[in-house]
């Protein structure tokens, strides 16, 4: 199974700040890496697919990058609605696996 | 509007069974692989199972193999998760999702407790 290690688990940040969340796979996943946002009410929103492609309707302040085993999600300037949980997920192989999550919270 | 609506959750005793349903609308259901993902209380997301667009292939996480069965009825645009021999550690919110991750349901809570 491919293990996904996400960091940090908690990220205090301020409005307008640029933040980056990292995700490391236990083996190469050939860019098959997705990012999701989860709000406190449980709603899950897809953000990025295949490492760097924005899902429809996702603001351009979100971006993704990476290759091999190392990937990242960057939010260029935090807006109030961005404070939430973020998860990476690999779909290179079964079983699909998620990172442990990053809680982005207001400093 | 693309939508997935789960139903069938609730409280169940250990060792018993429960069947979840997920009604899809707003897209051509039989064109897409579908999945179930769960989230235990205060924990992260965990993939549970995936079924191919035509139902011919299924995949499961190890902890549910032999106990859970994913299936679909393309005529009804509905995805199912039959959960047998339930354990307390299966307690979670279960989300139905398109395998490509574009669409997720709102989730349904399953509590396994005596």
PDB file of N, CA and C in Angstrom, chain B residues 34-93:
ATOM      1  N   UNK B  34     -17.421   4.443  -9.302  1.00  0.00           N
ATOM      2  CA  UNK B  34     -17.920   5.068  -8.085  1.00  0.00           C
ATOM      3  C   UNK B  34     -17.203   4.504  -6.863  1.00  0.00           C
ATOM      4  N   UNK B  35     -17.245   5.252  -5.771  1.00  0.00           N
ATOM      5  CA  UNK B  35     -16.506   4.843  -4.579  1.00  0.00           C
ATOM      6  C   UNK B  35     -17.255   5.198  -3.304  1.00  0.00           C
ATOM      7  N   UNK B  36     -16.874   4.511  -2.240  1.00  0.00           N
ATOM      8  CA  UNK B  36     -17.282   4.869  -0.876  1.00  0.00           C
ATOM      9  C   UNK B  36     -16.024   5.253  -0.110  1.00  0.00           C
ATOM     10  N   UNK B  37     -16.132   6.319   0.663  1.00  0.00           N
ATOM     11  CA  UNK B  37     -15.049   6.817   1.515  1.00  0.00           C
ATOM     12  C   UNK B  37     -15.650   7.040   2.889  1.00  0.00           C
ATOM     13  N   UNK B  38     -14.904   6.697   3.938  1.00  0.00           N
ATOM     14  CA  UNK B  38     -15.455   6.894   5.272  1.00  0.00           C
ATOM     15  C   UNK B  38     -14.560   7.800   6.109  1.00  0.00           C
ATOM     16  N   UNK B  39     -15.141   8.285   7.196  1.00  0.00           N
ATOM     17  CA  UNK B  39     -14.417   9.161   8.121  1.00  0.00           C
ATOM     18  C   UNK B  39     -14.894   8.871   9.535  1.00  0.00           C
ATOM     19  N   UNK B  40     -14.067   8.211  10.328  1.00  0.00           N
ATOM     20  CA  UNK B  40     -14.394   7.962  11.723  1.00  0.00           C
ATOM     21  C   UNK B  40     -14.433   9.294  12.471  1.00  0.00           C
ATOM     22  N   UNK B  41     -15.154   9.342  13.575  1.00  0.00           N
ATOM     23  CA  UNK B  41     -15.258  10.597  14.332  1.00  0.00           C
ATOM     24  C   UNK B  41     -13.888  11.180  14.676  1.00  0.00           C
ATOM     25  N   UNK B  42     -13.700  12.441  14.357  1.00  0.00           N
ATOM     26  CA  UNK B  42     -12.466  13.190  14.630  1.00  0.00           C
ATOM     27  C   UNK B  42     -11.248  12.639  13.894  1.00  0.00           C
ATOM     28  N   UNK B  43     -11.455  11.824  12.879  1.00  0.00           N
ATOM     29  CA  UNK B  43     -10.346  11.244  12.132  1.00  0.00           C
ATOM     30  C   UNK B  43     -10.357  11.712  10.682  1.00  0.00           C
ATOM     31  N   UNK B  44      -9.382  11.243   9.908  1.00  0.00           N
ATOM     32  CA  UNK B  44      -9.267  11.638   8.510  1.00  0.00           C
ATOM     33  C   UNK B  44     -10.086  10.757   7.586  1.00  0.00           C
ATOM     34  N   UNK B  45      -9.973  11.054   6.298  1.00  0.00           N
ATOM     35  CA  UNK B  45     -10.706  10.316   5.274  1.00  0.00           C
ATOM     36  C   UNK B  45     -10.019   8.986   4.985  1.00  0.00           C
ATOM     37  N   UNK B  46     -10.825   7.947   4.774  1.00  0.00           N
ATOM     38  CA  UNK B  46     -10.310   6.621   4.408  1.00  0.00           C
ATOM     39  C   UNK B  46     -11.127   6.070   3.251  1.00  0.00           C
ATOM     40  N   UNK B  47     -10.459   5.670   2.210  1.00  0.00           N
ATOM     41  CA  UNK B  47     -11.129   5.009   1.092  1.00  0.00           C
ATOM     42  C   UNK B  47     -11.613   3.634   1.545  1.00  0.00           C
ATOM     43  N   UNK B  48     -12.839   3.267   1.120  1.00  0.00           N
ATOM     44  CA  UNK B  48     -13.423   1.990   1.511  1.00  0.00           C
ATOM     45  C   UNK B  48     -13.463   1.011   0.337  1.00  0.00           C
ATOM     46  N   UNK B  49     -14.063   1.451  -0.783  1.00  0.00           N
ATOM     47  CA  UNK B  49     -14.254   0.548  -1.909  1.00  0.00           C
ATOM     48  C   UNK B  49     -14.539   1.347  -3.173  1.00  0.00           C
ATOM     49  N   UNK B  50     -14.264   0.726  -4.302  1.00  0.00           N
ATOM     50  CA  UNK B  50     -14.541   1.290  -5.624  1.00  0.00           C
ATOM     51  C   UNK B  50     -15.164   0.228  -6.500  1.00  0.00           C
ATOM     52  N   UNK B  51     -16.085   0.654  -7.360  1.00  0.00           N
ATOM     53  CA  UNK B  51     -16.694  -0.240  -8.342  1.00  0.00           C
ATOM     54  C   UNK B  51     -16.577   0.405  -9.717  1.00  0.00           C
ATOM     55  N   UNK B  52     -16.292  -0.401 -10.706  1.00  0.00           N
ATOM     56  CA  UNK B  52     -16.154   0.126 -12.068  1.00  0.00           C
ATOM     57  C   UNK B  52     -17.511   0.543 -12.621  1.00  0.00           C
ATOM     58  N   UNK B  53     -17.489   1.280 -13.715  1.00  0.00           N
ATOM     59  CA  UNK B  53     -18.705   1.879 -14.282  1.00  0.00           C
ATOM     60  C   UNK B  53     -19.784   0.845 -14.600  1.00  0.00           C
ATOM     61  N   UNK B  54     -19.333  -0.375 -14.973  1.00  0.00           N
ATOM     62  CA  UNK B  54     -20.293  -1.416 -15.360  1.00  0.00           C
ATOM     63  C   UNK B  54     -20.463  -2.486 -14.287  1.00  0.00           C
ATOM     64  N   UNK B  55     -19.817  -2.287 -13.151  1.00  0.00           N
ATOM     65  CA  UNK B  55     -19.933  -3.244 -12.054  1.00  0.00           C
ATOM     66  C   UNK B  55     -19.063  -4.469 -12.184  1.00  0.00           C
ATOM     67  N   UNK B  56     -18.246  -4.529 -13.213  1.00  0.00           N
ATOM     68  CA  UNK B  56     -17.478  -5.749 -13.459  1.00  0.00           C
ATOM     69  C   UNK B  56     -16.255  -5.882 -12.550  1.00  0.00           C
ATOM     70  N   UNK B  57     -15.797  -4.769 -12.014  1.00  0.00           N
ATOM     71  CA  UNK B  57     -14.612  -4.800 -11.143  1.00  0.00           C
ATOM     72  C   UNK B  57     -14.896  -4.079  -9.830  1.00  0.00           C
ATOM     73  N   UNK B  58     -14.412  -4.666  -8.747  1.00  0.00           N
ATOM     74  CA  UNK B  58     -14.559  -4.050  -7.436  1.00  0.00           C
ATOM     75  C   UNK B  58     -13.232  -4.124  -6.681  1.00  0.00           C
ATOM     76  N   UNK B  59     -13.016  -3.162  -5.810  1.00  0.00           N
ATOM     77  CA  UNK B  59     -11.789  -3.064  -5.030  1.00  0.00           C
ATOM     78  C   UNK B  59     -12.168  -2.656  -3.608  1.00  0.00           C
ATOM     79  N   UNK B  60     -11.463  -3.223  -2.620  1.00  0.00           N
ATOM     80  CA  UNK B  60     -11.795  -2.966  -1.221  1.00  0.00           C
ATOM     81  C   UNK B  60     -10.527  -2.724  -0.403  1.00  0.00           C
ATOM     82  N   UNK B  61     -10.665  -1.926   0.667  1.00  0.00           N
ATOM     83  CA  UNK B  61      -9.570  -1.843   1.622  1.00  0.00           C
ATOM     84  C   UNK B  61      -9.548  -3.150   2.408  1.00  0.00           C
ATOM     85  N   UNK B  62      -8.395  -3.528   2.899  1.00  0.00           N
ATOM     86  CA  UNK B  62      -8.241  -4.830   3.537  1.00  0.00           C
ATOM     87  C   UNK B  62      -9.193  -5.034   4.707  1.00  0.00           C
ATOM     88  N   UNK B  63      -9.423  -4.003   5.492  1.00  0.00           N
ATOM     89  CA  UNK B  63     -10.205  -4.155   6.727  1.00  0.00           C
ATOM     90  C   UNK B  63     -11.677  -4.463   6.469  1.00  0.00           C
ATOM     91  N   UNK B  64     -12.146  -4.298   5.238  1.00  0.00           N
ATOM     92  CA  UNK B  64     -13.558  -4.575   4.949  1.00  0.00           C
ATOM     93  C   UNK B  64     -13.742  -5.737   3.968  1.00  0.00           C
ATOM     94  N   UNK B  65     -12.656  -6.262   3.438  1.00  0.00           N
ATOM     95  CA  UNK B  65     -12.764  -7.385   2.493  1.00  0.00           C
ATOM     96  C   UNK B  65     -13.462  -8.561   3.149  1.00  0.00           C
ATOM     97  N   UNK B  66     -14.423  -9.116   2.430  1.00  0.00           N
ATOM     98  CA  UNK B  66     -15.181 -10.247   2.968  1.00  0.00           C
ATOM     99  C   UNK B  66     -16.346  -9.839   3.846  1.00  0.00           C
ATOM    100  N   UNK B  67     -16.421  -8.569   4.227  1.00  0.00           N
ATOM    101  CA  UNK B  67     -17.536  -8.093   5.064  1.00  0.00           C
ATOM    102  C   UNK B  67     -18.419  -7.084   4.330  1.00  0.00           C
ATOM    103  N   UNK B  68     -17.808  -6.243   3.515  1.00  0.00           N
ATOM    104  CA  UNK B  68     -18.544  -5.217   2.786  1.00  0.00           C
ATOM    105  C   UNK B  68     -18.623  -5.595   1.306  1.00  0.00           C
ATOM    106  N   UNK B  69     -19.738  -5.210   0.675  1.00  0.00           N
ATOM    107  CA  UNK B  69     -19.902  -5.441  -0.762  1.00  0.00           C
ATOM    108  C   UNK B  69     -20.403  -4.166  -1.419  1.00  0.00           C
ATOM    109  N   UNK B  70     -19.651  -3.670  -2.374  1.00  0.00           N
ATOM    110  CA  UNK B  70     -20.077  -2.513  -3.149  1.00  0.00           C
ATOM    111  C   UNK B  70     -20.783  -3.018  -4.399  1.00  0.00           C
ATOM    112  N   UNK B  71     -21.886  -2.378  -4.755  1.00  0.00           N
ATOM    113  CA  UNK B  71     -22.615  -2.771  -5.954  1.00  0.00           C
ATOM    114  C   UNK B  71     -23.320  -1.543  -6.519  1.00  0.00           C
ATOM    115  N   UNK B  72     -23.892  -1.707  -7.688  1.00  0.00           N
ATOM    116  CA  UNK B  72     -24.594  -0.592  -8.319  1.00  0.00           C
ATOM    117  C   UNK B  72     -25.728  -1.101  -9.173  1.00  0.00           C
ATOM    118  N   UNK B  73     -26.723  -0.237  -9.351  1.00  0.00           N
ATOM    119  CA  UNK B  73     -27.829  -0.497 -10.261  1.00  0.00           C
ATOM    120  C   UNK B  73     -27.860   0.676 -11.225  1.00  0.00           C
ATOM    121  N   UNK B  74     -27.299   0.486 -12.396  1.00  0.00           N
ATOM    122  CA  UNK B  74     -27.209   1.595 -13.350  1.00  0.00           C
ATOM    123  C   UNK B  74     -28.575   2.033 -13.865  1.00  0.00           C
ATOM    124  N   UNK B  75     -29.529   1.138 -13.879  1.00  0.00           N
ATOM    125  CA  UNK B  75     -30.884   1.501 -14.322  1.00  0.00           C
ATOM    126  C   UNK B  75     -31.532   2.480 -13.340  1.00  0.00           C
ATOM    127  N   UNK B  76     -31.122   2.376 -12.075  1.00  0.00           N
ATOM    128  CA  UNK B  76     -31.669   3.260 -11.044  1.00  0.00           C
ATOM    129  C   UNK B  76     -30.692   4.370 -10.653  1.00  0.00           C
ATOM    130  N   UNK B  77     -29.531   4.402 -11.300  1.00  0.00           N
ATOM    131  CA  UNK B  77     -28.493   5.396 -10.964  1.00  0.00           C
ATOM    132  C   UNK B  77     -28.196   5.402  -9.463  1.00  0.00           C
ATOM    133  N   UNK B  78     -28.030   4.226  -8.922  1.00  0.00           N
ATOM    134  CA  UNK B  78     -27.848   4.089  -7.482  1.00  0.00           C
ATOM    135  C   UNK B  78     -26.649   3.192  -7.163  1.00  0.00           C
ATOM    136  N   UNK B  79     -25.880   3.638  -6.192  1.00  0.00           N
ATOM    137  CA  UNK B  79     -24.725   2.900  -5.675  1.00  0.00           C
ATOM    138  C   UNK B  79     -25.093   2.355  -4.307  1.00  0.00           C
ATOM    139  N   UNK B  80     -24.562   1.168  -3.971  1.00  0.00           N
ATOM    140  CA  UNK B  80     -24.866   0.552  -2.683  1.00  0.00           C
ATOM    141  C   UNK B  80     -23.581   0.149  -1.957  1.00  0.00           C
ATOM    142  N   UNK B  81     -23.718   0.036  -0.635  1.00  0.00           N
ATOM    143  CA  UNK B  81     -22.666  -0.578   0.175  1.00  0.00           C
ATOM    144  C   UNK B  81     -23.360  -1.470   1.198  1.00  0.00           C
ATOM    145  N   UNK B  82     -23.241  -2.772   0.986  1.00  0.00           N
ATOM    146  CA  UNK B  82     -23.760  -3.746   1.940  1.00  0.00           C
ATOM    147  C   UNK B  82     -22.677  -4.006   2.972  1.00  0.00           C
ATOM    148  N   UNK B  83     -22.995  -3.749   4.221  1.00  0.00           N
ATOM    149  CA  UNK B  83     -22.013  -3.902   5.298  1.00  0.00           C
ATOM    150  C   UNK B  83     -22.476  -4.997   6.245  1.00  0.00           C
ATOM    151  N   UNK B  84     -21.755  -6.093   6.290  1.00  0.00           N
ATOM    152  CA  UNK B  84     -22.070  -7.227   7.156  1.00  0.00           C
ATOM    153  C   UNK B  84     -21.037  -7.357   8.268  1.00  0.00           C
ATOM    154  N   UNK B  85     -21.391  -8.119   9.281  1.00  0.00           N
ATOM    155  CA  UNK B  85     -20.481  -8.371  10.412  1.00  0.00           C
ATOM    156  C   UNK B  85     -19.854  -7.070  10.906  1.00  0.00           C
ATOM    157  N   UNK B  86     -20.699  -6.102  11.152  1.00  0.00           N
ATOM    158  CA  UNK B  86     -20.203  -4.770  11.516  1.00  0.00           C
ATOM    159  C   UNK B  86     -19.492  -4.784  12.861  1.00  0.00           C
ATOM    160  N   UNK B  87     -18.463  -3.957  12.949  1.00  0.00           N
ATOM    161  CA  UNK B  87     -17.643  -3.824  14.147  1.00  0.00           C
ATOM    162  C   UNK B  87     -17.706  -2.385  14.645  1.00  0.00           C
ATOM    163  N   UNK B  88     -17.342  -2.183  15.887  1.00  0.00           N
ATOM    164  CA  UNK B  88     -17.364  -0.829  16.440  1.00  0.00           C
ATOM    165  C   UNK B  88     -16.431   0.096  15.656  1.00  0.00           C
ATOM    166  N   UNK B  89     -15.351  -0.453  15.143  1.00  0.00           N
ATOM    167  CA  UNK B  89     -14.407   0.378  14.383  1.00  0.00           C
ATOM    168  C   UNK B  89     -14.923   0.791  13.006  1.00  0.00           C
ATOM    169  N   UNK B  90     -16.083   0.265  12.600  1.00  0.00           N
ATOM    170  CA  UNK B  90     -16.709   0.701  11.348  1.00  0.00           C
ATOM    171  C   UNK B  90     -17.536   1.969  11.551  1.00  0.00           C
ATOM    172  N   UNK B  91     -17.674   2.399  12.804  1.00  0.00           N
ATOM    173  CA  UNK B  91     -18.412   3.625  13.088  1.00  0.00           C
ATOM    174  C   UNK B  91     -17.760   4.798  12.370  1.00  0.00           C
ATOM    175  N   UNK B  92     -18.537   5.467  11.527  1.00  0.00           N
ATOM    176  CA  UNK B  92     -17.979   6.539  10.708  1.00  0.00           C
ATOM    177  C   UNK B  92     -19.092   7.205   9.912  1.00  0.00           C
ATOM    178  N   UNK B  93     -18.748   8.328   9.318  1.00  0.00           N
ATOM    179  CA  UNK B  93     -19.580   8.920   8.281  1.00  0.00           C
ATOM    180  C   UNK B  93     -19.115   8.331   6.957  1.00  0.00           C
TER     181      UNK B  93
END
